[in-house]
XYZ file of C-alpha atoms in Angstrom:
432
model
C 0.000 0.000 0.000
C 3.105 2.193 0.770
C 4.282 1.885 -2.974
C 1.124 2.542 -4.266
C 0.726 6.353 -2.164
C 3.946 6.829 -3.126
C 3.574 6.203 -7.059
C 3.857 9.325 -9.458
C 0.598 8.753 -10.505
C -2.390 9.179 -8.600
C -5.544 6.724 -8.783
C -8.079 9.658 -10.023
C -5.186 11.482 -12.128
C -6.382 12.109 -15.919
C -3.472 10.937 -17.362
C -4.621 10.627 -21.306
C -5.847 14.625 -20.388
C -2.494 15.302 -20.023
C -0.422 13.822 -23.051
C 0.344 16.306 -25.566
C -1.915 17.769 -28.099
C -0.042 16.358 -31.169
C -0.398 12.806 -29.257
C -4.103 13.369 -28.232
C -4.809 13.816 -31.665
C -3.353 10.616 -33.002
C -4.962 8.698 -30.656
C -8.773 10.448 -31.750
C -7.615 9.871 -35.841
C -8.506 6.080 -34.959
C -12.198 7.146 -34.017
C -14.924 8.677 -35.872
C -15.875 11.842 -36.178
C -19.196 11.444 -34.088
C -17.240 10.316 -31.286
C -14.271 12.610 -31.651
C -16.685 15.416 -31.198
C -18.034 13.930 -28.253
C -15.074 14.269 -26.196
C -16.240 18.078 -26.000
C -18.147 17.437 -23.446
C -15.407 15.852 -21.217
C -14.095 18.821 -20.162
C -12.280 22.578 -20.281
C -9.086 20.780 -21.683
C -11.771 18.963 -24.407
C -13.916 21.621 -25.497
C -12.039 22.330 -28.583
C -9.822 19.319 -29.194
C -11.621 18.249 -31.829
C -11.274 20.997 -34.105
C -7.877 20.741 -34.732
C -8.140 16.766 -35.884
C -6.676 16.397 -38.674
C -7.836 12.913 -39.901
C -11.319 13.532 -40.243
C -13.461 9.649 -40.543
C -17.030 9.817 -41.205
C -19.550 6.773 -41.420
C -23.431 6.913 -41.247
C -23.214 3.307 -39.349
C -22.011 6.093 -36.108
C -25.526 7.462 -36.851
C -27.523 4.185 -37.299
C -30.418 3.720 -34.743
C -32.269 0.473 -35.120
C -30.807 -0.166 -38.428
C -32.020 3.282 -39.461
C -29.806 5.789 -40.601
C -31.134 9.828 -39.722
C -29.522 11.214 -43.084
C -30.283 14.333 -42.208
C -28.429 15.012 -39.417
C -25.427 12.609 -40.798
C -24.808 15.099 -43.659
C -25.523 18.373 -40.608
C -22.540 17.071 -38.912
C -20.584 16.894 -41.554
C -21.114 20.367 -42.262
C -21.007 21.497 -39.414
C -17.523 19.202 -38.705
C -16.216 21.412 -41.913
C -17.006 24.821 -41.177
C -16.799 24.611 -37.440
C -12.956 23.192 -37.314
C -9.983 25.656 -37.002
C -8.220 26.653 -40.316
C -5.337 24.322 -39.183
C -4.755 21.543 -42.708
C -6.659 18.502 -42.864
C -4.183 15.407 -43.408
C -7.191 12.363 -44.446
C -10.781 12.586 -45.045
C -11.994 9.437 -45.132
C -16.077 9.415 -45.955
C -18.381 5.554 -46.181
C -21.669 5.653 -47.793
C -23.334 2.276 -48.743
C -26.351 3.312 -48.689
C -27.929 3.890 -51.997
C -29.701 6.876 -51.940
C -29.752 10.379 -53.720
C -28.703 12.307 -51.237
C -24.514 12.043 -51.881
C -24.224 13.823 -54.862
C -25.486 17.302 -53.335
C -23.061 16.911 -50.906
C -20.296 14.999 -51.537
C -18.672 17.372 -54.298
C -18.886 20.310 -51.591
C -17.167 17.945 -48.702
C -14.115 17.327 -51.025
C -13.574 20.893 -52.429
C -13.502 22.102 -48.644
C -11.074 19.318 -47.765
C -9.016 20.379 -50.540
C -9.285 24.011 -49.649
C -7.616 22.908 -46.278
C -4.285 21.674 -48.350
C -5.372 17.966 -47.567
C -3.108 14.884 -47.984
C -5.503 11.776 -48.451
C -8.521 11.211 -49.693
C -10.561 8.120 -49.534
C -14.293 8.074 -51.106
C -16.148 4.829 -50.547
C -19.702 5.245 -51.348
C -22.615 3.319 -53.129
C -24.299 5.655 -55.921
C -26.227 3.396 -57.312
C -27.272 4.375 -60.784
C -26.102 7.916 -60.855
C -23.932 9.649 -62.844
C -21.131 11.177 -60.577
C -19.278 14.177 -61.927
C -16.477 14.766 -59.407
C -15.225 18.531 -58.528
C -12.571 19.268 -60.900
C -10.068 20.598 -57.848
C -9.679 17.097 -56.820
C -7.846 16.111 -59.858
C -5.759 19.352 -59.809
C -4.569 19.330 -55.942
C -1.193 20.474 -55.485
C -1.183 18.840 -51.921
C -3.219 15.356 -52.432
C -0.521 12.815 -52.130
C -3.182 9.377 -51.755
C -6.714 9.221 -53.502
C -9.157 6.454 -53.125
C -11.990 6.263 -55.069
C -14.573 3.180 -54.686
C -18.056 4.160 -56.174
C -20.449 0.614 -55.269
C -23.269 -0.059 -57.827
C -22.859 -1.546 -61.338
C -24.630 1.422 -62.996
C -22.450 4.145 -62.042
C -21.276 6.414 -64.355
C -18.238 8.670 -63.126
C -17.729 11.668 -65.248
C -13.488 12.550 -65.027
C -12.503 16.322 -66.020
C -10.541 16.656 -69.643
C -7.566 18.114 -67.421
C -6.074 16.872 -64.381
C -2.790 17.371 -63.003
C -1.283 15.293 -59.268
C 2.356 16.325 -58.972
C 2.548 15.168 -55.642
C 0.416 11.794 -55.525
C 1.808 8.878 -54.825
C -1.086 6.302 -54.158
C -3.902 6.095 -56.534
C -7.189 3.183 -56.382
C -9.780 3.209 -58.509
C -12.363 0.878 -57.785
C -16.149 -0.073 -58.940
C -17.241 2.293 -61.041
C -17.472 2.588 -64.743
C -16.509 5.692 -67.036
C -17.174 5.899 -70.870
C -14.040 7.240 -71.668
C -10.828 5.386 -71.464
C -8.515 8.429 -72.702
C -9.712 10.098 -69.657
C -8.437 7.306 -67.620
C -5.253 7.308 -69.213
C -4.531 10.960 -68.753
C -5.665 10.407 -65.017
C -2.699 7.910 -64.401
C -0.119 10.153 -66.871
C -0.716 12.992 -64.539
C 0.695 11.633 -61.689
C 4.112 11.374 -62.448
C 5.367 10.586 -59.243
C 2.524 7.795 -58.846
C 4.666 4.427 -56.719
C 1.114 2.549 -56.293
C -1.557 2.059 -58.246
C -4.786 0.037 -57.622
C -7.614 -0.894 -60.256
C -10.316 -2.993 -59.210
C -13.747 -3.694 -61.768
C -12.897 -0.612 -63.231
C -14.829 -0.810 -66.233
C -14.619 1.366 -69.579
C -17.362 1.408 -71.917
C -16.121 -1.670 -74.433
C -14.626 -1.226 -77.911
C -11.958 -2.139 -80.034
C -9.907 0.780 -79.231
C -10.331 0.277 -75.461
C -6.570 0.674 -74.592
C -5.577 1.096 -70.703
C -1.883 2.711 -70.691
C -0.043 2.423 -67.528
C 3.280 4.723 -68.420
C 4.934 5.528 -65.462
C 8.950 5.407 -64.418
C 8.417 5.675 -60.648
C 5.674 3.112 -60.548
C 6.813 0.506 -57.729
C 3.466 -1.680 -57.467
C 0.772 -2.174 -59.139
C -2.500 -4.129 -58.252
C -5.280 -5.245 -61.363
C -8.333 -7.131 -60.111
C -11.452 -8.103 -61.789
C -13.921 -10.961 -60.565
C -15.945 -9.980 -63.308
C -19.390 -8.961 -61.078
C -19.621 -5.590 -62.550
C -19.467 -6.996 -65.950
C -22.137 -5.905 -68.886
C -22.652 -6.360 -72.195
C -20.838 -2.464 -73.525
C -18.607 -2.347 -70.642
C -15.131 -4.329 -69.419
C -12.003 -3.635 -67.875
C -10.315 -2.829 -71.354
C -9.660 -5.202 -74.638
C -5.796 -4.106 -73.805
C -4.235 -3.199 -70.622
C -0.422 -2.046 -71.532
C 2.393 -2.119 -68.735
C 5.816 0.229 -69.267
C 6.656 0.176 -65.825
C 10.566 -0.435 -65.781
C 10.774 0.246 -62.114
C 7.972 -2.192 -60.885
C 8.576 -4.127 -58.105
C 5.103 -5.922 -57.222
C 2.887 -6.935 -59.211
C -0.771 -8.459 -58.316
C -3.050 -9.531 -61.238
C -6.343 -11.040 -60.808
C -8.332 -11.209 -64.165
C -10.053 -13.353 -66.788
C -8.668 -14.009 -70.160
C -10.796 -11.650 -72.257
C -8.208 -8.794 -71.381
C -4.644 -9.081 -73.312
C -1.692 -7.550 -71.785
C 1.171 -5.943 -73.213
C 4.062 -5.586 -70.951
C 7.452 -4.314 -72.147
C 9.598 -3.931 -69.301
C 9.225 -5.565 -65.756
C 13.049 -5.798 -65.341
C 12.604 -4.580 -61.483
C 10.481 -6.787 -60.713
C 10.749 -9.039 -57.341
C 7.394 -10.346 -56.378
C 4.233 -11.369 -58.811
C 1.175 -12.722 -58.031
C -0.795 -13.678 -61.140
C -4.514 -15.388 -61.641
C -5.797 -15.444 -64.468
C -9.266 -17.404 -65.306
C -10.511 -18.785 -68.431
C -14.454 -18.169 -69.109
C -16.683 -20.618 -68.054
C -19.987 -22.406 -69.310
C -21.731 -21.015 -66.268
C -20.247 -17.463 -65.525
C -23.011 -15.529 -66.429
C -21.805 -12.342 -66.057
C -19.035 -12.950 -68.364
C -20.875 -14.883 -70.177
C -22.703 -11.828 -71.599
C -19.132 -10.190 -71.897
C -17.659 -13.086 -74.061
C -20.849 -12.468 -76.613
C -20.029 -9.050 -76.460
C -16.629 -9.692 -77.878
C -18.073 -12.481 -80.029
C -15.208 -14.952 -78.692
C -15.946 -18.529 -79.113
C -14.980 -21.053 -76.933
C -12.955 -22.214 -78.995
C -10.927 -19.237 -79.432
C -11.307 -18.553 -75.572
C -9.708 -21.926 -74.707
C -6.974 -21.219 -77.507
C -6.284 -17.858 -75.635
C -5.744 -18.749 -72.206
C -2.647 -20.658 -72.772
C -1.080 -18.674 -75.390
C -1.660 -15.683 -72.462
C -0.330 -17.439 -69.355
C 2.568 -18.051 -71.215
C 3.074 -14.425 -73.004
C 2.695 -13.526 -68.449
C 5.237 -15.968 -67.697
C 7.852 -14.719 -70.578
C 7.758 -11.148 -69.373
C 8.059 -12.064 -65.777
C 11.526 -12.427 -66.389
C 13.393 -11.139 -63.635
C 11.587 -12.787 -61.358
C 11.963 -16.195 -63.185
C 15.077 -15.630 -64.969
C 16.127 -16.788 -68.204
C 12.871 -17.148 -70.178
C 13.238 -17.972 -73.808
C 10.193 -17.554 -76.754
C 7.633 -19.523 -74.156
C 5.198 -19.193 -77.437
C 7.978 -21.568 -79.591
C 9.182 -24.667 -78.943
C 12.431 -23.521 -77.003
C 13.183 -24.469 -73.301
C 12.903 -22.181 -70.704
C 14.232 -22.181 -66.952
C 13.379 -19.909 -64.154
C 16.324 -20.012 -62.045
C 15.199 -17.874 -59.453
C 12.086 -19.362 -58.672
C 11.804 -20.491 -55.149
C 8.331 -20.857 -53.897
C 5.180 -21.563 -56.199
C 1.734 -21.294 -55.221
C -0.967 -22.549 -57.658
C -4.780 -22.880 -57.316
C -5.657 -25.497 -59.606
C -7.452 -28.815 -60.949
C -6.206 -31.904 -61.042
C -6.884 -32.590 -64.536
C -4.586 -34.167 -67.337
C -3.781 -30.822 -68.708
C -3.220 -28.976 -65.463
C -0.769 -32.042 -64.256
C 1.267 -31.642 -67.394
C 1.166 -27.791 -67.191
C 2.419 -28.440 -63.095
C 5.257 -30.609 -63.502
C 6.992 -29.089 -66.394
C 6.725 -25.617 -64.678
C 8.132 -27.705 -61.525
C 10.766 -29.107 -64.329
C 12.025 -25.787 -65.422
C 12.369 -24.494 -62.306
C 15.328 -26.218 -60.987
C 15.548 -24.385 -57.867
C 12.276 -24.361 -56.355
C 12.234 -25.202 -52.658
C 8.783 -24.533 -51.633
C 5.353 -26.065 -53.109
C 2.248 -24.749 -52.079
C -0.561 -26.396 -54.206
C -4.464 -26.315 -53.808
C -6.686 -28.477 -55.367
C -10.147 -26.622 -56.768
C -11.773 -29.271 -57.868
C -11.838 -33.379 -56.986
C -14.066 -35.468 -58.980
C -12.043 -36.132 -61.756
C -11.147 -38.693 -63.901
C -8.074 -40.457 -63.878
C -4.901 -39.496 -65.918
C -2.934 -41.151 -68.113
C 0.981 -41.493 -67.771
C 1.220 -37.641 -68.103
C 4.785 -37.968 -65.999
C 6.204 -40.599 -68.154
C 7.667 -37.550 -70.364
C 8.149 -35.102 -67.575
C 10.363 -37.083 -65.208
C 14.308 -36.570 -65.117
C 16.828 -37.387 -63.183
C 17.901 -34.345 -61.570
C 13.736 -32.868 -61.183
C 13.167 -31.125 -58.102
C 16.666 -31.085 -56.875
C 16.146 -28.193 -54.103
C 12.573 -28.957 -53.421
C 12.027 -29.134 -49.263
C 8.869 -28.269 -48.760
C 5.405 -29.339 -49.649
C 1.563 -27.932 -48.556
C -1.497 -29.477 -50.305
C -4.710 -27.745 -49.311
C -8.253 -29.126 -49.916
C -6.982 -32.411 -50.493
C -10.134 -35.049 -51.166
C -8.252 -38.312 -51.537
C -8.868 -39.218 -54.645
C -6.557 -41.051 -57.221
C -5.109 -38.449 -59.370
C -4.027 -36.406 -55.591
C -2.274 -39.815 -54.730
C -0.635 -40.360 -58.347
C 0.438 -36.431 -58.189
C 1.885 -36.786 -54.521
C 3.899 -40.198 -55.375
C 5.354 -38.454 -58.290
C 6.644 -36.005 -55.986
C 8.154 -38.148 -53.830
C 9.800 -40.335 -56.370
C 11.734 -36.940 -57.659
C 11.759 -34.719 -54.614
C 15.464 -36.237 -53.283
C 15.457 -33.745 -50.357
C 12.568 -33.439 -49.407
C 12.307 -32.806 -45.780
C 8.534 -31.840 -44.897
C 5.089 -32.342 -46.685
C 1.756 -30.876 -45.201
C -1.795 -31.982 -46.050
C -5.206 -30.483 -45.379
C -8.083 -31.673 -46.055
């Protein structure tokens, strides 16, 4: 009991009172705005705390009573949040609305030109406006002090109208994700006006379709770049582009998640150091794509003609990360010398096991094998490894993880032809 009288801090003592303003207001940029505000009412030492926040978070689900959101006095606070605040610079505005309703275009243009106004550093838009066409204020794509933008519009039939003009010299972080524009030149001169852009997100971005649809990603300083589609925006006039072209010499990362129906021309990934690459063919019973695949009147013929011939133009110019990759197109061997883990989601079929082990076979280095199996009831192979095998295969390979494994015969076949060529292999892991 002694110690505890004689501690530096007292029992009652405010102690988060008295930190620091600059540490106070770190602590409040985790909360939102509703509740920042609410520590006005604490105290003397509160009353006005909240004015000079600079990250400024505002959701309606702060607002939601029984499920219910009072819209009216969600957009009053905001308001009120904007003019009320001191003229000190606003460093994020972060705004949610999934709601589909009306009201966010009569607002949300005047939010963002009064965050800009206040010199601010990131903005992040994630709202649902349904069918409506969205024209954005054209000081958003002209900020001299914007150095992240985030723009996710929910709702398949969203139209987002982009100024002829933009200019970003200072942003470095750029997403653009679920909406649709009918101009793809504008979206092009969007990512040419950053030119100090390092990361760049597009997810179901969709242009209205056409054979001139051309997505140009020029940019020196680019270091990572993320393009995902699932396809559940996709209609009839609209996809992610018929060409997506890379010259991004200094990438380093590089996510893709996309169907076949987009072609990619990539000239120079010599930076690169980490990929991560999915790319699905179009299926019977995708029926969003299917409507897409009309669209481009692609057979399925053509479509299953395309999807190797693609994987393969991926693999040849992810070069540095493979190393020493030939004509993949041609008959000429190929070997990836710096390959040392592989992860594939995949089916057990003939074609996929052949496609599996020579990749395995050309990469003579590979230590790690993660593999997941998407689909079971198959049929059994042939003696797809009778051509494959070789006496120095898998030389380096250690470890193996199977996921979603079922048991069945072509798993077994697979996993014994592993074992027969794996001569150091020290630790395999299934799952079921």
């Amino acid at each position: 009991m002694e110690e505890i009288r004689n501690s530096p801090f007292s029992i009652n003592e405010d102690r988060i009172s008295n930190l620091p303003d600059p540490l106070i207001h770190q602590i409040l940029s985790f909360l939102d705005m509703k509740y920042v505000v609410q520590t006005s009412t604490l105290s003397r030492r509160w009353r006005y705390v909240w004015s000079a926040i600079s990250t400024l978070n505002f959701d309606p689900d702060a607002f939601k009573d029984l499920n219910v959101v009072p819209w009216e006095k969600f957009i009053n606070f905001v308001d009120k949040v904007l003019t009320l605040r001191d003229n000190s610079d606003i460093q994020k505005f972060h705004l949610k609305w999934d709601y589909m309703n009306d009201l966010i275009p009569r607002h949300l243009n005047t939010w963002i030109t009064a965050s800009i106004k206040r010199n601010v550093h990131e903005i992040s838009v994630d709202v649902d406006c349904g069918d409506l066409v969205l024209t954005l204020p054209n000081s958003l794509f002209s900020s001299k002090s914007l150095t992240k933008l985030v723009l996710k519009f929910g709702g398949s039939d969203s139209d987002i109208t982009l100024p002829s003009s933009m200019s970003l010299p200072r942003l470095t972080s750029l997403s653009l994700c679920s909406f649709r524009t009918k101009d793809v030149n504008l979206v092009n001169e969007l990512i040419s006006s950053c030119p100090v852009l390092e990361s760049l997100l597009i997810r179901d971005f969709l242009m209205e379709a056409g054979d001139d649809s051309i997505v140009i990603i020029e940019s020196s300083g680019l270091k990572h770049l993320e393009i995902c589609n699932d396809g559940s925006l996709a209609q009839p006039h609209y996809n992610m582009a018929k060409i997506i072209k890379l010259v991004t010499p200094n990438l380093t990362s590089f996510i893709c998640k996309d169907y076949m129906l987009q072609e990619y021309y990539i000239q120079n990934l010599s930076s690169l150091v980490t990929a991560d690459i999915k790319l699905r063919e179009v299926e019977d019973g995708d029926v969003a794509w299917g409507e897409e695949a009309i669209d481009l009147e692609l057979s399925a013929e053509v479509i299953e003609e395309l999807f190797p011939k693609r994987i393969m133009k991926f693999l040849r110019a992810l070069h540095n990360v493979l190393s020493q990759v030939p004509n993949l197109l041609g008959r000429q061997p190929a070997e990836f010398c710096n390959l040392q883990l592989l992860k594939l989601e995949t089916c057990l079929t003939i074609g996929c096991l052949c496609a599996i082990t020579y990749l395995l076979k050309i990469s003579p280095n590979i230590e790690s094998l993660f593999l997941t199996s998407k689909e079971w009831n198959l049929a059994d192979v042939d003696d797809w490894e009778v051509t494959l095998s070789s006496p120095h295969m898998f030389s380096h390979l250690k470890y193996i993880e199977f996921r979603e494994v079922y048991g069945c015969q072509n798993e077994f076949r697979f996993l014994e032809f592993l074992f027969k060529n794996a001569a150091v292999l020290e630790e395999v892991v299934l799952f079921l």
